[in-house]
Amino acid sequence: MATPTAFNAHIVGIPHIPSITQVNVRTGPALNRKLVFRVDVGTRNLHVSEIQEDAEQRQLNGKTFHWFRLMFPDGRTGWVRDDLISLTGDGTSFGYINILQETLAFNLHRSAVTETPVTENEIDDKKEQDGVGEAMTPEDVRRTEEHRIVEIPTEEEEGPAFAECRMPGGVNMRSGPGTNNTIIGRFVHLHVAEILQSSDSQSGDPLKWIRVRYQSREDGWVRIDFFRLSGKFSRFGVGSEDLYPSPAPQSHWSRDFDPTGSYLNFPHDGWDKAGVTGAPILGGTKGGLVVHTAFCDFCGSQGLSVEQKGLRVGSSQVFVPGWNFGYGHFVIVRYTNDLLPESTRNQLAEIGREGQHLFVMYAHLHNIMVTNGQVLRSNQQIGTMGNSGNSTGTHLHLEVRAGESPTFSHWAALRSGLLSPEILFLR
């Protein structure tokens, strides 16, 4: 009988973001565990000693992350998440298959296992493994380049933050944070750069600007609303990592929140995210309850806009029940306070709304895919992006209102609780 191939992990980082050259290694299976060192992308053939589900139950697209306890070339061990590593070899004793072709760990299915195996060598070293990162000696911090490990100087140090351009055609980079500064380059659509700094605008708009490291430059500034952020960006004051991701993942920025019209020159009670008809619209990370669905009679099953019916956008003929008062086809989802991110709950408390619940309208849909009273799964699709109602092009209108009671009566009753979607969502 052939000897099973060793079950090994390989550090791959995030392949579509080549600027990520190292990944974090932690003392346990969660992002809230101490970060003890970084390892270079490309480090290979790391022995797997243990696998656990994410201790915080963090998920991506409804699937819970797993963490791998790996042995590194210098003898230390630490935990790395499965979206940053690939696997090869016989993983059957850990609940995986015999992996003949190198595969991203997150993409593999893991069956339930009753006990994680431990080899004789691991038993000999168990005392040292259990203490990894907790009591570091001076010798621990002196690692040679051949080990491909870079020590983190302090426990508090943050990882990098990244910005991905979501605007078709790209955006201008400027010499300073505002449109009154000189254009010095162009940031290409879907390219990614590291965030170096943030600032308020120097040109009067209320949006943040970020300075990025892009194409060998470190002096380019871009406006935050044209970008999707990842990594450790909260220290720049541009949102929190625990917020819900964009409910329209295949979208780009269109229009900001401006209920008084001071910035856009007309009132706008939410965010607009533009895209293509039929693109998925998703509910929140922890589920929610559909409290209202509204089919627009004048829009019909084709999801027509007022312009397609020969009416002028914003005219008095539009804000009537047949057009759902301009919103077209829409869905309202309730997210009770216990489902909200911690940073959202903290923001609510800061503005005198501690313990309140959020109600979110997803408007101008093409199709509605949920029903009243339906309990949503994590990131469940609730509809598709459309152009129905008072609309000039395909987009999602996202509107957020807070309420003391979890019981929904009607949208207008929540008007006093109108909030910017940034309290709950990443751009």
PDB file of N, CA and C in Angstrom, residues 288-325:
ATOM      1  N   GLY A 288     -31.938  38.486   8.639  1.00  0.00           N
ATOM      2  CA  GLY A 288     -32.869  39.576   8.926  1.00  0.00           C
ATOM      3  C   GLY A 288     -34.280  39.109   8.648  1.00  0.00           C
ATOM      4  N   LEU A 289     -35.256  40.013   8.789  1.00  0.00           N
ATOM      5  CA  LEU A 289     -36.658  39.684   8.560  1.00  0.00           C
ATOM      6  C   LEU A 289     -37.226  40.615   7.498  1.00  0.00           C
ATOM      7  N   VAL A 290     -37.844  40.041   6.476  1.00  0.00           N
ATOM      8  CA  VAL A 290     -38.523  40.841   5.455  1.00  0.00           C
ATOM      9  C   VAL A 290     -39.836  41.333   6.050  1.00  0.00           C
ATOM     10  N   VAL A 291     -39.947  42.643   6.242  1.00  0.00           N
ATOM     11  CA  VAL A 291     -41.166  43.197   6.852  1.00  0.00           C
ATOM     12  C   VAL A 291     -42.101  43.792   5.817  1.00  0.00           C
ATOM     13  N   HIS A 292     -41.604  44.011   4.577  1.00  0.00           N
ATOM     14  CA  HIS A 292     -42.494  44.574   3.555  1.00  0.00           C
ATOM     15  C   HIS A 292     -41.891  44.344   2.175  1.00  0.00           C
ATOM     16  N   THR A 293     -42.715  43.877   1.266  1.00  0.00           N
ATOM     17  CA  THR A 293     -42.355  43.844  -0.154  1.00  0.00           C
ATOM     18  C   THR A 293     -43.419  44.621  -0.912  1.00  0.00           C
ATOM     19  N   ALA A 294     -42.995  45.363  -1.923  1.00  0.00           N
ATOM     20  CA  ALA A 294     -43.936  46.228  -2.645  1.00  0.00           C
ATOM     21  C   ALA A 294     -43.717  46.102  -4.144  1.00  0.00           C
ATOM     22  N   PHE A 295     -44.672  45.483  -4.811  1.00  0.00           N
ATOM     23  CA  PHE A 295     -44.654  45.397  -6.267  1.00  0.00           C
ATOM     24  C   PHE A 295     -45.238  46.693  -6.825  1.00  0.00           C
ATOM     25  N   CYS A 296     -44.534  47.298  -7.768  1.00  0.00           N
ATOM     26  CA  CYS A 296     -44.960  48.568  -8.364  1.00  0.00           C
ATOM     27  C   CYS A 296     -45.913  48.276  -9.533  1.00  0.00           C
ATOM     28  N   ASP A 297     -47.184  48.652  -9.373  1.00  0.00           N
ATOM     29  CA  ASP A 297     -48.194  48.337 -10.398  1.00  0.00           C
ATOM     30  C   ASP A 297     -47.869  48.962 -11.748  1.00  0.00           C
ATOM     31  N   PHE A 298     -47.446  50.224 -11.752  1.00  0.00           N
ATOM     32  CA  PHE A 298     -47.168  50.892 -13.018  1.00  0.00           C
ATOM     33  C   PHE A 298     -45.860  50.402 -13.662  1.00  0.00           C
ATOM     34  N   CYS A 299     -44.971  49.873 -12.835  1.00  0.00           N
ATOM     35  CA  CYS A 299     -43.706  49.340 -13.362  1.00  0.00           C
ATOM     36  C   CYS A 299     -43.920  47.994 -14.044  1.00  0.00           C
ATOM     37  N   GLY A 300     -44.855  47.206 -13.496  1.00  0.00           N
ATOM     38  CA  GLY A 300     -45.166  45.909 -14.066  1.00  0.00           C
ATOM     39  C   GLY A 300     -44.032  44.903 -13.914  1.00  0.00           C
ATOM     40  N   SER A 301     -44.256  43.736 -14.499  1.00  0.00           N
ATOM     41  CA  SER A 301     -43.263  42.664 -14.388  1.00  0.00           C
ATOM     42  C   SER A 301     -41.977  42.986 -15.127  1.00  0.00           C
ATOM     43  N   GLN A 302     -42.016  43.950 -16.033  1.00  0.00           N
ATOM     44  CA  GLN A 302     -40.814  44.354 -16.755  1.00  0.00           C
ATOM     45  C   GLN A 302     -39.943  45.324 -15.957  1.00  0.00           C
ATOM     46  N   GLY A 303     -40.469  45.820 -14.830  1.00  0.00           N
ATOM     47  CA  GLY A 303     -39.704  46.746 -14.005  1.00  0.00           C
ATOM     48  C   GLY A 303     -39.426  48.062 -14.686  1.00  0.00           C
ATOM     49  N   LEU A 304     -40.444  48.663 -15.282  1.00  0.00           N
ATOM     50  CA  LEU A 304     -40.258  49.872 -16.085  1.00  0.00           C
ATOM     51  C   LEU A 304     -40.049  51.107 -15.215  1.00  0.00           C
ATOM     52  N   SER A 305     -39.332  52.067 -15.776  1.00  0.00           N
ATOM     53  CA  SER A 305     -39.135  53.353 -15.118  1.00  0.00           C
ATOM     54  C   SER A 305     -40.192  54.337 -15.596  1.00  0.00           C
ATOM     55  N   VAL A 306     -40.273  55.477 -14.900  1.00  0.00           N
ATOM     56  CA  VAL A 306     -41.231  56.502 -15.316  1.00  0.00           C
ATOM     57  C   VAL A 306     -40.869  57.030 -16.701  1.00  0.00           C
ATOM     58  N   GLU A 307     -39.582  57.148 -17.010  1.00  0.00           N
ATOM     59  CA  GLU A 307     -39.162  57.623 -18.332  1.00  0.00           C
ATOM     60  C   GLU A 307     -39.616  56.668 -19.432  1.00  0.00           C
ATOM     61  N   GLN A 308     -39.563  55.374 -19.133  1.00  0.00           N
ATOM     62  CA  GLN A 308     -39.998  54.391 -20.129  1.00  0.00           C
ATOM     63  C   GLN A 308     -41.511  54.445 -20.351  1.00  0.00           C
ATOM     64  N   LYS A 309     -42.224  55.091 -19.416  1.00  0.00           N
ATOM     65  CA  LYS A 309     -43.662  55.299 -19.569  1.00  0.00           C
ATOM     66  C   LYS A 309     -43.978  56.720 -20.044  1.00  0.00           C
ATOM     67  N   GLY A 310     -42.962  57.467 -20.455  1.00  0.00           N
ATOM     68  CA  GLY A 310     -43.182  58.789 -21.025  1.00  0.00           C
ATOM     69  C   GLY A 310     -43.340  59.903 -20.024  1.00  0.00           C
ATOM     70  N   LEU A 311     -42.966  59.658 -18.758  1.00  0.00           N
ATOM     71  CA  LEU A 311     -43.084  60.685 -17.723  1.00  0.00           C
ATOM     72  C   LEU A 311     -41.709  61.255 -17.391  1.00  0.00           C
ATOM     73  N   ARG A 312     -41.731  62.446 -16.840  1.00  0.00           N
ATOM     74  CA  ARG A 312     -40.482  63.096 -16.455  1.00  0.00           C
ATOM     75  C   ARG A 312     -40.113  62.674 -15.036  1.00  0.00           C
ATOM     76  N   VAL A 313     -38.828  62.340 -14.832  1.00  0.00           N
ATOM     77  CA  VAL A 313     -38.342  61.973 -13.505  1.00  0.00           C
ATOM     78  C   VAL A 313     -38.561  63.131 -12.537  1.00  0.00           C
ATOM     79  N   GLY A 314     -39.140  62.821 -11.394  1.00  0.00           N
ATOM     80  CA  GLY A 314     -39.375  63.824 -10.367  1.00  0.00           C
ATOM     81  C   GLY A 314     -40.646  64.617 -10.518  1.00  0.00           C
ATOM     82  N   SER A 315     -41.448  64.322 -11.526  1.00  0.00           N
ATOM     83  CA  SER A 315     -42.699  65.070 -11.724  1.00  0.00           C
ATOM     84  C   SER A 315     -43.737  64.648 -10.690  1.00  0.00           C
ATOM     85  N   SER A 316     -44.765  65.467 -10.531  1.00  0.00           N
ATOM     86  CA  SER A 316     -45.807  65.187  -9.534  1.00  0.00           C
ATOM     87  C   SER A 316     -46.574  63.917  -9.852  1.00  0.00           C
ATOM     88  N   GLN A 317     -46.559  63.475 -11.107  1.00  0.00           N
ATOM     89  CA  GLN A 317     -47.267  62.256 -11.496  1.00  0.00           C
ATOM     90  C   GLN A 317     -46.566  60.984 -11.006  1.00  0.00           C
ATOM     91  N   VAL A 318     -45.362  61.149 -10.542  1.00  0.00           N
ATOM     92  CA  VAL A 318     -44.549  59.988 -10.154  1.00  0.00           C
ATOM     93  C   VAL A 318     -44.793  59.590  -8.707  1.00  0.00           C
ATOM     94  N   PHE A 319     -44.998  60.564  -7.827  1.00  0.00           N
ATOM     95  CA  PHE A 319     -45.061  60.273  -6.396  1.00  0.00           C
ATOM     96  C   PHE A 319     -46.497  59.941  -5.980  1.00  0.00           C
ATOM     97  N   VAL A 320     -46.970  58.829  -6.534  1.00  0.00           N
ATOM     98  CA  VAL A 320     -48.316  58.324  -6.294  1.00  0.00           C
ATOM     99  C   VAL A 320     -48.222  56.826  -5.988  1.00  0.00           C
ATOM    100  N   PRO A 321     -49.260  56.238  -5.394  1.00  0.00           N
ATOM    101  CA  PRO A 321     -49.186  54.825  -5.014  1.00  0.00           C
ATOM    102  C   PRO A 321     -48.868  53.879  -6.168  1.00  0.00           C
ATOM    103  N   GLY A 322     -49.336  54.178  -7.381  1.00  0.00           N
ATOM    104  CA  GLY A 322     -49.091  53.275  -8.507  1.00  0.00           C
ATOM    105  C   GLY A 322     -47.625  53.114  -8.851  1.00  0.00           C
ATOM    106  N   TRP A 323     -46.847  54.149  -8.531  1.00  0.00           N
ATOM    107  CA  TRP A 323     -45.386  54.081  -8.723  1.00  0.00           C
ATOM    108  C   TRP A 323     -44.664  53.781  -7.413  1.00  0.00           C
ATOM    109  N   ASN A 324     -45.425  53.375  -6.384  1.00  0.00           N
ATOM    110  CA  ASN A 324     -44.850  53.198  -5.044  1.00  0.00           C
ATOM    111  C   ASN A 324     -44.101  54.455  -4.603  1.00  0.00           C
ATOM    112  N   PHE A 325     -44.715  55.600  -4.916  1.00  0.00           N
ATOM    113  CA  PHE A 325     -44.172  56.910  -4.557  1.00  0.00           C
ATOM    114  C   PHE A 325     -42.742  57.092  -5.073  1.00  0.00           C
TER     115      PHE A 325
END
